PDB file of C-alpha atoms in Angstrom:
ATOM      1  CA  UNK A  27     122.944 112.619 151.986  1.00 54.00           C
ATOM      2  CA  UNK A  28     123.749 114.580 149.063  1.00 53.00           C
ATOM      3  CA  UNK A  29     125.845 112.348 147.825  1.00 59.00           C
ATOM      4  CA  UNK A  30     123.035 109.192 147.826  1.00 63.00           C
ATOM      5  CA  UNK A  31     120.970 111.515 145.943  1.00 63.00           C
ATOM      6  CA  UNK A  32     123.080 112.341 142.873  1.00 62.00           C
ATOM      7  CA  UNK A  33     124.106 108.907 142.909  1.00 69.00           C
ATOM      8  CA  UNK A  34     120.228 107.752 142.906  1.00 67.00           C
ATOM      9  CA  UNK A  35     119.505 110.090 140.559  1.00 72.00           C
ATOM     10  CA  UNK A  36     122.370 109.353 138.079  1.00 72.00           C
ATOM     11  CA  UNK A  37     121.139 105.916 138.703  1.00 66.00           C
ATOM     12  CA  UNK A  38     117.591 106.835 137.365  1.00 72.00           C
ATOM     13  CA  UNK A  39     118.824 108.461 134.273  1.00 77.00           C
ATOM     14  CA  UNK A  40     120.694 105.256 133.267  1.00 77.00           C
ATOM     15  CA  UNK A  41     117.538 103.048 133.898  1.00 74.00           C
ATOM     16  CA  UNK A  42     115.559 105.305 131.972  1.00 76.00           C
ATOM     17  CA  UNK A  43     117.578 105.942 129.462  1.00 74.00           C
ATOM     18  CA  UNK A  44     118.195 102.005 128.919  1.00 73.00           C
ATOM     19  CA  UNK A  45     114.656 101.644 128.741  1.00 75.00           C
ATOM     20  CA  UNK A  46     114.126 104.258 126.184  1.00 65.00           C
ATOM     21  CA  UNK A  47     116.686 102.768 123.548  1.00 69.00           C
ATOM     22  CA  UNK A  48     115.110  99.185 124.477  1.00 71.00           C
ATOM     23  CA  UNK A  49     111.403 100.331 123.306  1.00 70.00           C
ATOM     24  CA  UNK A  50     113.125 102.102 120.206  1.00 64.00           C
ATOM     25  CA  UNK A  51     114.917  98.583 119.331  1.00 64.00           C
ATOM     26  CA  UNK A  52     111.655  96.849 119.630  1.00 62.00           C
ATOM     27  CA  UNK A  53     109.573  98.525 117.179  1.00 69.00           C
ATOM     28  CA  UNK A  54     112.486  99.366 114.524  1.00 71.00           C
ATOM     29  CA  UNK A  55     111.427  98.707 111.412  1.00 76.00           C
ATOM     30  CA  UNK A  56     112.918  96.072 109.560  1.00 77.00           C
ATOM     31  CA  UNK A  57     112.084  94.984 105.574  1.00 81.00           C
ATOM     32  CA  UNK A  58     109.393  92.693 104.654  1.00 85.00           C
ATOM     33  CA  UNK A  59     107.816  91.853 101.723  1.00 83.00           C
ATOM     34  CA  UNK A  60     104.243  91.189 101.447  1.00 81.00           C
ATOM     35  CA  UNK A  61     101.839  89.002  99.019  1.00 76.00           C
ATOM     36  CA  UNK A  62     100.382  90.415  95.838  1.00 74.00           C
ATOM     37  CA  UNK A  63      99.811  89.772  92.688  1.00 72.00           C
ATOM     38  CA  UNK A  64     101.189  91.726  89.468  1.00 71.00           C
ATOM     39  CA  UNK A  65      98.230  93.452  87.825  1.00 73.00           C
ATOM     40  CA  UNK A  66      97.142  94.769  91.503  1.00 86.00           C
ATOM     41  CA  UNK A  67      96.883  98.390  92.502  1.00 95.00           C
ATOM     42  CA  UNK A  68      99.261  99.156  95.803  1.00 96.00           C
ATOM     43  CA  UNK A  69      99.316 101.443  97.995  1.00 97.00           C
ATOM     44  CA  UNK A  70     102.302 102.971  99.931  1.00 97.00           C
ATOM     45  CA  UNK A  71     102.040 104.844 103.484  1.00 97.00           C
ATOM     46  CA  UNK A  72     105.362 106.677 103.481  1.00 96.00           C
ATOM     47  CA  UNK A  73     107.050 108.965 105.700  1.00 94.00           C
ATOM     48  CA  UNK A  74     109.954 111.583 105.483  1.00 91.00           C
ATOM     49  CA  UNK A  75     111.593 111.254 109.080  1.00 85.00           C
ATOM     50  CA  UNK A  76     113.511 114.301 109.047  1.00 78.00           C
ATOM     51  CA  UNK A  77     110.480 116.615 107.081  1.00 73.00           C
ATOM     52  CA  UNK A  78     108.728 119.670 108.818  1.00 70.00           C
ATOM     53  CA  UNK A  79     112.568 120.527 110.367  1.00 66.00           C
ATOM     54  CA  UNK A  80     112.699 117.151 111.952  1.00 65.00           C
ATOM     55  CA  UNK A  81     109.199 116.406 112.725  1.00 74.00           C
ATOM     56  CA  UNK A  82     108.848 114.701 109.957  1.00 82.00           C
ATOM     57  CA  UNK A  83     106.193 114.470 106.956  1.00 91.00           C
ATOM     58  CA  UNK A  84     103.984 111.578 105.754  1.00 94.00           C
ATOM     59  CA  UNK A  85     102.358 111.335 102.519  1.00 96.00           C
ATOM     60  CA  UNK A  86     100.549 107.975 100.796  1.00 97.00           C
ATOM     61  CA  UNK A  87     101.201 107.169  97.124  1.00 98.00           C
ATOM     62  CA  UNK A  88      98.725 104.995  95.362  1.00 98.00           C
ATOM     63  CA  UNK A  89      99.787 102.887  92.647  1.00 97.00           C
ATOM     64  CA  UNK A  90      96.999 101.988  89.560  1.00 95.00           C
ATOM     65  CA  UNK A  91      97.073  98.207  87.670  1.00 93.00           C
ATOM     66  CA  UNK A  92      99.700  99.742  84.745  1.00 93.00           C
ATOM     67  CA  UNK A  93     102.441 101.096  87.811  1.00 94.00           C
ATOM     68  CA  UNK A  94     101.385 104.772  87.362  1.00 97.00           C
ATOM     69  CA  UNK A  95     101.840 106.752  91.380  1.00 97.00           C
ATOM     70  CA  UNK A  96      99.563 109.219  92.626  1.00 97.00           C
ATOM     71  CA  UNK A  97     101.004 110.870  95.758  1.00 97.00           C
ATOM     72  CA  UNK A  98      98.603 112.180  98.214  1.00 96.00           C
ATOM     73  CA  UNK A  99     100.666 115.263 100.396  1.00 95.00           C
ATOM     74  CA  UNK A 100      98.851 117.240 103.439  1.00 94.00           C
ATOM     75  CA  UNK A 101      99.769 120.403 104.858  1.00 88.00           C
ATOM     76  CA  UNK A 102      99.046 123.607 106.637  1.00 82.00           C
ATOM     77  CA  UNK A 103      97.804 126.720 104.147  1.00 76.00           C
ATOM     78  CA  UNK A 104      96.339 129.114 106.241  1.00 78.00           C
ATOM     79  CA  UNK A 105      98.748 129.449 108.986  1.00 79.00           C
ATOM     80  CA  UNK A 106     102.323 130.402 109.418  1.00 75.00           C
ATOM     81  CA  UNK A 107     104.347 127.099 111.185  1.00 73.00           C
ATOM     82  CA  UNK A 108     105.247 129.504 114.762  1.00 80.00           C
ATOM     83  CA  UNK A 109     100.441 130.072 114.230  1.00 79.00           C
ATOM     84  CA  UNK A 110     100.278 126.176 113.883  1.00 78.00           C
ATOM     85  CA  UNK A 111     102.351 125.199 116.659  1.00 77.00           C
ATOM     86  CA  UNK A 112     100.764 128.024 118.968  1.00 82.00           C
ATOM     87  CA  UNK A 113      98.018 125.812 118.084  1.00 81.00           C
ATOM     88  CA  UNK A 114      95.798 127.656 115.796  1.00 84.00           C
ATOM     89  CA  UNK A 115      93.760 125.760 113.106  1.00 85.00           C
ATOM     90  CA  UNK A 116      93.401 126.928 109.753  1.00 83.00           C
ATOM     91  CA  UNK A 117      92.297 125.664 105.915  1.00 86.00           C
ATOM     92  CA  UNK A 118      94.743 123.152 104.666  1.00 87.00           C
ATOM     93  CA  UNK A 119      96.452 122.440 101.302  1.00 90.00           C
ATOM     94  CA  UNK A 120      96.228 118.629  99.562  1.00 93.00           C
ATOM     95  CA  UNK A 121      98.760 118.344  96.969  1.00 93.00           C
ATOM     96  CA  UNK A 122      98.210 115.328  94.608  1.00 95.00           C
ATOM     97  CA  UNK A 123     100.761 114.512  92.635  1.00 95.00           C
ATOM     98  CA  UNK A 124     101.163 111.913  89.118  1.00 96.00           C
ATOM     99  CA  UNK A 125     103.933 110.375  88.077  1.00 96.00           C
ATOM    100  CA  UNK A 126     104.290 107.880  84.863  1.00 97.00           C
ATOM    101  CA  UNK A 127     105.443 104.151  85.833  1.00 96.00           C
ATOM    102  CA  UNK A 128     109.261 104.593  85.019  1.00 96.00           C
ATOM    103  CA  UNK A 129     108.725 107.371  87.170  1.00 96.00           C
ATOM    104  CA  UNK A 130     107.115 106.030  89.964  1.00 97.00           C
ATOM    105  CA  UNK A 131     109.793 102.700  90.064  1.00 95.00           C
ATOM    106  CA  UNK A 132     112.459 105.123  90.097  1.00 96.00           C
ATOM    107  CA  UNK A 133     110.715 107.338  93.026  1.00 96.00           C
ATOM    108  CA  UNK A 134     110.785 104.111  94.888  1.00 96.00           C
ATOM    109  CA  UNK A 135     114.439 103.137  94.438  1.00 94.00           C
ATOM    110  CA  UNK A 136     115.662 106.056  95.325  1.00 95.00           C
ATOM    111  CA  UNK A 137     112.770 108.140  97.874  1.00 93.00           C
ATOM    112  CA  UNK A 138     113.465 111.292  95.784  1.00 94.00           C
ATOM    113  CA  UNK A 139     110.241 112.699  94.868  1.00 94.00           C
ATOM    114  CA  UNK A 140     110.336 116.068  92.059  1.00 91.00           C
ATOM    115  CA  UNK A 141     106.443 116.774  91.896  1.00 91.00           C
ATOM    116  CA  UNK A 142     104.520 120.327  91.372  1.00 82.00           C
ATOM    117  CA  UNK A 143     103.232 120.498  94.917  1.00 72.00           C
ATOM    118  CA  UNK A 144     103.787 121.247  99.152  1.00 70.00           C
ATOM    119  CA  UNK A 145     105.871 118.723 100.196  1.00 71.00           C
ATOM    120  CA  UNK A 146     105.933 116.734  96.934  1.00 85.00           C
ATOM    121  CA  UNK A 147     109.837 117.531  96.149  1.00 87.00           C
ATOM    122  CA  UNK A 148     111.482 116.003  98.603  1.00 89.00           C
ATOM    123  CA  UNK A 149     113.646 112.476  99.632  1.00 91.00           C
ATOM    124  CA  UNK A 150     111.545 110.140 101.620  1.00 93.00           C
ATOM    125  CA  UNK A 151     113.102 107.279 103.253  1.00 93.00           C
ATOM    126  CA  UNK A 152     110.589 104.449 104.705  1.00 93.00           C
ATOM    127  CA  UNK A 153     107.367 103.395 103.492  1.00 95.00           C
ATOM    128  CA  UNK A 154     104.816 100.597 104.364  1.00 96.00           C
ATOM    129  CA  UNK A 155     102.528  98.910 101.626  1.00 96.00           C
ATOM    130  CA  UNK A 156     100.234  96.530 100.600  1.00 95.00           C
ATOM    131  CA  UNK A 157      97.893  95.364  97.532  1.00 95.00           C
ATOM    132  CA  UNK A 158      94.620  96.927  97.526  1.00 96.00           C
ATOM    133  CA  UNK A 159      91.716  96.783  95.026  1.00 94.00           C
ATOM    134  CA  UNK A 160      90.500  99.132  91.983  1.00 94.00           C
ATOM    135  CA  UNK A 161      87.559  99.916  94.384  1.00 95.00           C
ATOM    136  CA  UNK A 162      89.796 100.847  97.347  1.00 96.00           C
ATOM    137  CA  UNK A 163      91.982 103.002  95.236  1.00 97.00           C
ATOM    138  CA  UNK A 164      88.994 105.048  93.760  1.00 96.00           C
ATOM    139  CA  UNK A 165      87.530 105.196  97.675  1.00 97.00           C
ATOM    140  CA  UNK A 166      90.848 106.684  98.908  1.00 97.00           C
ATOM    141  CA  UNK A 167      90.614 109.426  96.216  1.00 96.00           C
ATOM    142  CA  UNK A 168      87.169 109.816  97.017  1.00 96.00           C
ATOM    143  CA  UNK A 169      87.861 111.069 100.557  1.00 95.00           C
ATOM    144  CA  UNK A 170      90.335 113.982  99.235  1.00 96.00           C
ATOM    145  CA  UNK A 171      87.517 115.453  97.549  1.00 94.00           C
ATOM    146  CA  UNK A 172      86.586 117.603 101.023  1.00 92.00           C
ATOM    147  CA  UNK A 173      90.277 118.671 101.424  1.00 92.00           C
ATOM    148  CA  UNK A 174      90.196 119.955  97.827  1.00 93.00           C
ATOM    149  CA  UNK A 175      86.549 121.591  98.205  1.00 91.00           C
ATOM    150  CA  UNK A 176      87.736 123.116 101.306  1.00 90.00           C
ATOM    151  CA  UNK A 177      91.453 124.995  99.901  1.00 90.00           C
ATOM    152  CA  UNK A 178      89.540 125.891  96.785  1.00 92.00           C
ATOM    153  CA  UNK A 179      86.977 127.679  98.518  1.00 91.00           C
ATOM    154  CA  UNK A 180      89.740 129.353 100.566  1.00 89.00           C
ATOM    155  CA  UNK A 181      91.651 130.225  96.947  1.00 90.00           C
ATOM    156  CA  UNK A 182      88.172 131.918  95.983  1.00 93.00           C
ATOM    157  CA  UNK A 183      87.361 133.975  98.765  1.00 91.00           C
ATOM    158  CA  UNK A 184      91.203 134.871  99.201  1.00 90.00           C
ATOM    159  CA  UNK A 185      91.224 136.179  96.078  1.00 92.00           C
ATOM    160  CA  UNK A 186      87.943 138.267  96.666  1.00 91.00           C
ATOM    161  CA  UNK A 187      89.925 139.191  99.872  1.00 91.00           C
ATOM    162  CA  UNK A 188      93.065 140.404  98.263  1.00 91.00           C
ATOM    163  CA  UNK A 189      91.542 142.321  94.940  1.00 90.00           C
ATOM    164  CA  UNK A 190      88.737 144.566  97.550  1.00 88.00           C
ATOM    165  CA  UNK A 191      89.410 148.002  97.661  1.00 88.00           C
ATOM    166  CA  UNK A 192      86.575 148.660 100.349  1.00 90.00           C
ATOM    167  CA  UNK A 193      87.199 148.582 103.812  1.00 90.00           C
ATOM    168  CA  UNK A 194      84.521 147.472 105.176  1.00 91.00           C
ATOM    169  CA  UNK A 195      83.893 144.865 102.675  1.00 92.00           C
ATOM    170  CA  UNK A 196      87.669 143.785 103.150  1.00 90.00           C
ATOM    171  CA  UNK A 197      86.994 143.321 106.143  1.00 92.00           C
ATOM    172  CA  UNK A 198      84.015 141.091 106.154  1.00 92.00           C
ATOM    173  CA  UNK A 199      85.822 138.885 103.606  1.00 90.00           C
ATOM    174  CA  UNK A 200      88.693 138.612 107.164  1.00 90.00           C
ATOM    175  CA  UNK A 201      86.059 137.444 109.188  1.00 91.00           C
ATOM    176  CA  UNK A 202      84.678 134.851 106.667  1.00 90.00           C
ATOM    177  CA  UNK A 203      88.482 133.262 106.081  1.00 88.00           C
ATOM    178  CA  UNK A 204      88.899 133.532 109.867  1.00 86.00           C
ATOM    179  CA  UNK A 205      85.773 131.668 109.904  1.00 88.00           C
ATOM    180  CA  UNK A 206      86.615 128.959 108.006  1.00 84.00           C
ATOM    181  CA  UNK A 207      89.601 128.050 109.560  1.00 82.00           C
ATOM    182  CA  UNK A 208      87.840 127.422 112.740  1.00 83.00           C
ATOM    183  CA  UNK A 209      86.585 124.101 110.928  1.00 73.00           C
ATOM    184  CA  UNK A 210      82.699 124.675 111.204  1.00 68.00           C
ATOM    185  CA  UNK A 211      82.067 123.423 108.054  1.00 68.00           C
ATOM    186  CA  UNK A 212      85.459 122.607 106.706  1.00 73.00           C
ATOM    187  CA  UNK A 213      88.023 119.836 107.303  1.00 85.00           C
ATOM    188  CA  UNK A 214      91.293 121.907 108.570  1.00 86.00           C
ATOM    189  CA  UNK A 215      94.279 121.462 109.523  1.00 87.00           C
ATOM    190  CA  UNK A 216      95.655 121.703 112.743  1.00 86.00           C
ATOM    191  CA  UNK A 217      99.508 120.668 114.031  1.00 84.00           C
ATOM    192  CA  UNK A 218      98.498 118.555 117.076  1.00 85.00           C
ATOM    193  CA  UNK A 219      95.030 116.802 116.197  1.00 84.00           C
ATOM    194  CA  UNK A 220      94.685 116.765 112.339  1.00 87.00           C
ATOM    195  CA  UNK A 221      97.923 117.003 110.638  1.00 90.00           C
ATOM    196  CA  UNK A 222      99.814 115.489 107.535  1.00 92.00           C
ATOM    197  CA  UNK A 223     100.033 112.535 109.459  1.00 93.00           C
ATOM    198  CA  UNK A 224      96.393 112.089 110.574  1.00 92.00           C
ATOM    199  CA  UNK A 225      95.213 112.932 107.255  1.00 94.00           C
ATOM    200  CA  UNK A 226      97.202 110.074 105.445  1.00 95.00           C
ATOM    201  CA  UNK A 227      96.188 107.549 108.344  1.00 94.00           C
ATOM    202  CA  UNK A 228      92.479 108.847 107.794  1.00 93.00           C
ATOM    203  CA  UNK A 229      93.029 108.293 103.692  1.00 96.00           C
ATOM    204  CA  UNK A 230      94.026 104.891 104.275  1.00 96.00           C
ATOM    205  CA  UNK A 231      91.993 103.549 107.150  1.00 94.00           C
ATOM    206  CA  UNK A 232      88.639 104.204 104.986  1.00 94.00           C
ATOM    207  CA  UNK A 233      90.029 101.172 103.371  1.00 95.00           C
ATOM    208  CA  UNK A 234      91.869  99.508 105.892  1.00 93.00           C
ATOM    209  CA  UNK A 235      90.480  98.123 109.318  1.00 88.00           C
ATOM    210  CA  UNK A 236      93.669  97.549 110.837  1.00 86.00           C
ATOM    211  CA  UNK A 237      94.748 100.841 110.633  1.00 87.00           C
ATOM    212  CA  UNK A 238      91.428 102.013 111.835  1.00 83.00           C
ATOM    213  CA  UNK A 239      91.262  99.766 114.881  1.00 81.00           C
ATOM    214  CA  UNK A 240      95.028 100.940 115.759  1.00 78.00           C
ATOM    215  CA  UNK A 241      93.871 104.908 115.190  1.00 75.00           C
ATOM    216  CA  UNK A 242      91.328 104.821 117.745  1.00 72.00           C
ATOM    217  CA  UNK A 243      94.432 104.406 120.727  1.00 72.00           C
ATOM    218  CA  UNK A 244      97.221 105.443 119.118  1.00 70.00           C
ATOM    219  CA  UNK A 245      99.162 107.979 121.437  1.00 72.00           C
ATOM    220  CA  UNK A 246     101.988 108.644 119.361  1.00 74.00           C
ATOM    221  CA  UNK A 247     102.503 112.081 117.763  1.00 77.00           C
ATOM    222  CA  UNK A 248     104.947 112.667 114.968  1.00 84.00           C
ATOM    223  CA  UNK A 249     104.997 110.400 111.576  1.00 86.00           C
ATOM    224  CA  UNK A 250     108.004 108.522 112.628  1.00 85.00           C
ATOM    225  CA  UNK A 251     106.377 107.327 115.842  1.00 84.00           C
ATOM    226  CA  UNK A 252     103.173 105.860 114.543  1.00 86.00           C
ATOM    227  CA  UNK A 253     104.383 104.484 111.320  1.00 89.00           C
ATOM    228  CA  UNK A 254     106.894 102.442 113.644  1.00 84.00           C
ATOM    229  CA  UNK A 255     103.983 101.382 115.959  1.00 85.00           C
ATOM    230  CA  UNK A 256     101.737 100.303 112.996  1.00 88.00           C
ATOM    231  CA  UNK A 257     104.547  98.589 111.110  1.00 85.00           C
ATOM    232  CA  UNK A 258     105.344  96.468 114.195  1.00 84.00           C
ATOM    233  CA  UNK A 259     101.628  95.046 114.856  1.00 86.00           C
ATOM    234  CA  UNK A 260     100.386  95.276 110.974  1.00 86.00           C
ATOM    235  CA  UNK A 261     102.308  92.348 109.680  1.00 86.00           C
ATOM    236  CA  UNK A 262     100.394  92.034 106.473  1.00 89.00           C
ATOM    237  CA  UNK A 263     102.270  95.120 105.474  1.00 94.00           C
ATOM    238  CA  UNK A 264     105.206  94.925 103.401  1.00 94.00           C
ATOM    239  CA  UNK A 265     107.974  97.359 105.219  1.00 94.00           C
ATOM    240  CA  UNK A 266     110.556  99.575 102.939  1.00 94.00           C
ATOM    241  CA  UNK A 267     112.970 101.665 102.994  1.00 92.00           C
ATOM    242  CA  UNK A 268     113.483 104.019 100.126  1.00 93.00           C
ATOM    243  CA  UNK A 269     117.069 104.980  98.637  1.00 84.00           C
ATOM    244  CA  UNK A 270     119.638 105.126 101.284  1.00 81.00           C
ATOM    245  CA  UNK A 271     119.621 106.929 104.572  1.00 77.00           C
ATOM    246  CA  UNK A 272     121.734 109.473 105.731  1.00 78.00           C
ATOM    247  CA  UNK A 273     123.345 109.076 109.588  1.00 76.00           C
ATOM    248  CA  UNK A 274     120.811 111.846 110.483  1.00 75.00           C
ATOM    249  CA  UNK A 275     117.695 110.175 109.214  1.00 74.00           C
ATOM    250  CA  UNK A 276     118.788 106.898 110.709  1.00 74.00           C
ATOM    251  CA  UNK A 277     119.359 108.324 114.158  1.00 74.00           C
ATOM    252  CA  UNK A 278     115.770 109.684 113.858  1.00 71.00           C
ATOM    253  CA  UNK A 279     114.401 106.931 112.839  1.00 72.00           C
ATOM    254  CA  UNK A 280     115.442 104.689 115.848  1.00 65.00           C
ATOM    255  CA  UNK A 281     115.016 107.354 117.843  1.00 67.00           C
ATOM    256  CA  UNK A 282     111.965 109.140 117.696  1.00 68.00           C
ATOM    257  CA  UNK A 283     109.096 106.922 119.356  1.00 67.00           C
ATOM    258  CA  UNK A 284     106.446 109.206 120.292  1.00 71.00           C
TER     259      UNK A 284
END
């Protein structure tokens, strides 16, 4: 009896484990271009598979009519990563990043990025894009604007924080920062339900309907999964990869799904 168990069971880790590498086979991402036209802004949904310690990191670059890059980089402030994945929210940081034209052809040749900024020196290895419009690239700048209203009243009140010599006023400033990283009023950030990820998907579907139709059911978690699972069903996309990958970022890239 024993013995038609652990064969049953070995049985079951096979099947499952062939059915896990077939689902990561069908939504690899392979490169395809897409349609533009030169003089068009672009923009560029890219993802560092083997960021955050092997979570991975996602950023969107936006790309003006003369080639110029603006990179748009999300990430916790507030909280200390073991806070974050305990679950706690907390004020965010939005790093925006420019970079000339040369600059900006060269960042996507070779995915290394050398910006002022969290997460904006780094090498980044896949990318989806498409054309957009003048208007759509000011709207996507236009929804940063909270993320930057919200870290710079953090910077402010951090400061009043830090330079108060009375207690009890020190400690009323505490409250108010622990306040605001509950989100009341603020857009924070928080590992599980609003993180670099989400943020850059939330940039780009205020422009894009087919990202916002797929955002609303999405159940994958880390960057790696759901640019895979958007790649694979937004086919007016062009796919990308940036510089070469190591053997490390290529084995997370096929295999992280979720």
């Amino acid at each position: 009896m024993k013995k038609r168990t652990g064969t049953w069971i070995k049985y079951s880790i096979i099947i499952l484990l062939l059915l896990y590498l077939t689902i990561c086979f069908s939504v690899r991402l392979s490169v395809r271009e897409t349609s533009w036209k030169a003089g068009e802004c672009m923009l560029y949904y890219i993802v560092n598979p083997d960021g955050m310690k092997g979570l991975g990191h996602s950023i969107i670059m936006l790309v003006d009519e003369e080639g110029c890059g603006t990179v748009i980089s999300y990430n916790g402030l507030q909280r200390s990563l073991t806070e974050s994945l305990m679950g706690k929210s907390g004020v965010g940081k939005m790093s925006i990043g420019t970079m000339s034209a040369d600059e900006t052809e060269t960042f996507l040749q070779s995915g290394d990025l050398h910006l002022d900024g969290d997460q904006l020196t780094d090498n980044y290895d896949v990318a989806l894009y498409r054309p957009i419009t003048a208007a759509e690239y000011g709207a996507i700048l236009e929804q940063t604007e909270p993320y930057l209203a919200a870290q710079e009243q953090f910077a402010v009140l951090y400061e009043k924080w830090a330079m108060e010599e009375n207690t009890s006023q020190k400690a009323k400033y505490e409250q108010e920062l622990l306040r605001m990283g509950q989100g009341d009023d603020l857009p924070v950030y928080q590992i599980y339900t609003n993180n670099c990820d989400h943020v850059a998907r939330l940039l780009i579907s205020s422009i894009d309907t087919e990202l916002r139709d797929i955002m609303h059911h999405t159940w994958h978690i880390t960057p790696n999964g759901n640019i895979k699972a958007f790649g694979a069903k937004a086919q007016s996309w062009g796919i990308m990869m940036l510089g070469s990958q190591s053997l490390s970022e290529r084995i997370l890239m096929f295999l992280m799904i979720f």
